[in-house]
Amino acid sequence: MASASVLVLSSCSKLGKLGADNFNVTPTPLEAVGGQVPVTINGTFPTKYMKKKAQVTVTPVLKYEGGEAVGQSTTFQGEKVEGNGTTIQYKVGGTYTMKANFAYVDPMIQSDLYARFDAKKGKKTVKIPEVKIGYGVVATSQLLSRCNITAATAPDAYQRIIKEKQEANIKFLIQQAKLRDSELNSENMKEFIAMMKQINDEKETKALKNIEVSAYASPDGALDLNTRLAEQRQDNSEGYLQKQLKANDMTAEVDTKYTAEDWDGFQELVSQSNIQDKEVILRVLSMYKDPEEREAQIKNMSAVFKELAETILPELRRARLTMNYEIIGRSDEQIVAQFGSDASKLSVEELLYGANLASVSNKEAWYQKTSQLYPNDYRAYNNLGMLAYQKGDLSAAENYFNKAKSLKGNAGEVNANLALVALNKGNVKDAEAYMGKASGADGFNEANAALNIAKGSYQQAASAANGVKSNTAALAQILNKDYAAAKSTLNGVANKDAYTSYLLAIVAARTNDAAGVNTNLKDAVSKDSSLKSRAAKDLEFAEYKSSVESL
């Protein structure tokens, strides 16, 4: 047996061992990036190592508790071997570079990288012991799944106070300011007065704010005459409105103004007309700013002026009445009460708005009722999906989001939410496709930052998260090595959780703040005890063992 052992050792020694000093690994320790653990291995075969008939296959292997991940092998060969491997000279040795990429799994946070060898000399197999060449995986990027990103809510468009206006025009004869019955009985004036009465009859839901009177004279004729006409038209129109207000027992501020020569209105109507030589007229208006010179130049075009006098100028002899009022919707209390008594009387906007007033436990009932009463509105389904996502029920969330997408495929909120679902499934490609259609969605910047973290694009992630105060935004900044920004972001998070504190501990560790590591780790573990075992394995805290052991 002793003789046999000597023979085996003699056989093994024909190529000899390789040690850790024959390898240089980048990065050390390893780091998870975009769900992968990439590594570059620079190796060296010493001089007189690679026998001329030897062949050595090197395989990187990442070992962790419960398993191992095997990387791409590379084969090297001696000078007299005919094969596809890389030839290494016996006398001078050689260097080489290998790259490997391991799909990250959580146990890799505690792991070691080995070089494994498969060797032979001629036809004989030679054993070369595997060598530990690297260790551990910094898995901070994987905290993305713990950042509790909020799914996008499809917004309501409810406005309790909606500003509205009703307009009417009163036209006057040339050089007159008298209010004619034909004008006061016109359809637009009847509608104006009817709305005034309606506002008065519906005081609970409508409120009159003010009425504006803008009176004009056409720009032909003498300026003093036009000034007097415009002012009289203003006064007569205001007087008529005051009578109408009094007759309806209403009070409102009436704001008046007049324009003696309405050149702006003249230019607008000419621009919209089909008058012959209208371009010449518009050019005159741009060339001459003096009103009298303008009028003289236009009157010189006798044929054109006749058409202007028949079609354009009469439209400028007017008073424009504008009634500004507000439509007053249900108050918050009224919406909640109506939901309890008969939700069918609420509009879809009131229902979606009311859900924001409900407690977290009651929001689902509001959105379910909205989807029943308004089944073609995508927003209720999106928001039901948002609630399911927050509960961690990805299957239900995805079903709701897909229903919403079937109703409105280009909705930004729906696409942003489907991107989050895809990220949770590890499907970065689908997530990227959805995010391309999510611009403008509520929470788009945070979701976009999450996507870029998952892609390993940390600079883009930090840029996308600029201004966002969330764990996700801070994680992007940590990975981009902007620790001051990350600390500021984490301090500004509205609803801080265990992972907010854990990320603050990582920032402290990376900036050599031992007290910060200790304080924030204790706070994190007090909120989530599972983080104690995570911290014990986390290479972020390798230099702070006492803080970790005291948890």
CSV table of N, CA and C in Angstrom, one decimal, residues 11 25 51 72 93 195 281 287 290 376 443 476 495 526 538 546:
chain,number,residue,atom,x,y,z
A,11,SER,N,2.8,10.1,-9.8
A,11,SER,CA,2.0,10.4,-11.0
A,11,SER,C,1.4,11.7,-10.9
A,25,VAL,N,-8.2,37.5,-9.3
A,25,VAL,CA,-9.7,37.6,-9.6
A,25,VAL,C,-10.2,39.0,-9.4
A,51,LYS,N,3.6,20.4,-19.5
A,51,LYS,CA,4.4,19.4,-20.3
A,51,LYS,C,3.9,19.4,-21.7
A,72,GLN,N,-18.0,28.6,-17.5
A,72,GLN,CA,-17.5,28.1,-18.7
A,72,GLN,C,-16.0,27.7,-18.6
A,93,GLY,N,6.1,29.1,-20.0
A,93,GLY,CA,4.8,29.2,-19.4
A,93,GLY,C,3.9,30.2,-20.1
A,195,MET,N,-79.2,80.1,-18.3
A,195,MET,CA,-78.1,79.6,-17.4
A,195,MET,C,-78.1,80.4,-16.2
A,281,ILE,N,-54.3,93.0,-46.8
A,281,ILE,CA,-54.8,93.7,-45.7
A,281,ILE,C,-54.0,93.4,-44.4
A,287,MET,N,-47.7,96.7,-41.2
A,287,MET,CA,-46.8,97.8,-41.6
A,287,MET,C,-47.1,99.1,-40.9
A,290,ASP,N,-50.3,103.2,-36.7
A,290,ASP,CA,-51.2,104.3,-36.4
A,290,ASP,C,-52.6,104.0,-36.9
A,376,ASN,N,-66.1,49.3,-18.0
A,376,ASN,CA,-65.2,49.6,-19.2
A,376,ASN,C,-64.1,50.6,-18.8
A,443,GLY,N,-45.3,57.4,-10.2
A,443,GLY,CA,-44.2,56.5,-9.8
A,443,GLY,C,-43.3,56.0,-10.9
A,476,ALA,N,-30.2,52.8,-5.6
A,476,ALA,CA,-29.5,53.2,-6.9
A,476,ALA,C,-28.3,54.0,-6.6
A,495,ASN,N,-42.2,56.8,4.9
A,495,ASN,CA,-42.5,55.7,5.7
A,495,ASN,C,-41.3,54.7,5.9
A,526,SER,N,-34.5,45.4,14.8
A,526,SER,CA,-35.7,45.6,15.7
A,526,SER,C,-37.0,45.6,14.9
A,538,ASP,N,-23.5,39.2,5.4
A,538,ASP,CA,-23.3,40.3,4.4
A,538,ASP,C,-21.9,40.9,4.5
A,546,SER,N,-18.1,43.2,15.4
A,546,SER,CA,-18.6,43.4,16.7
A,546,SER,C,-20.0,44.0,16.7
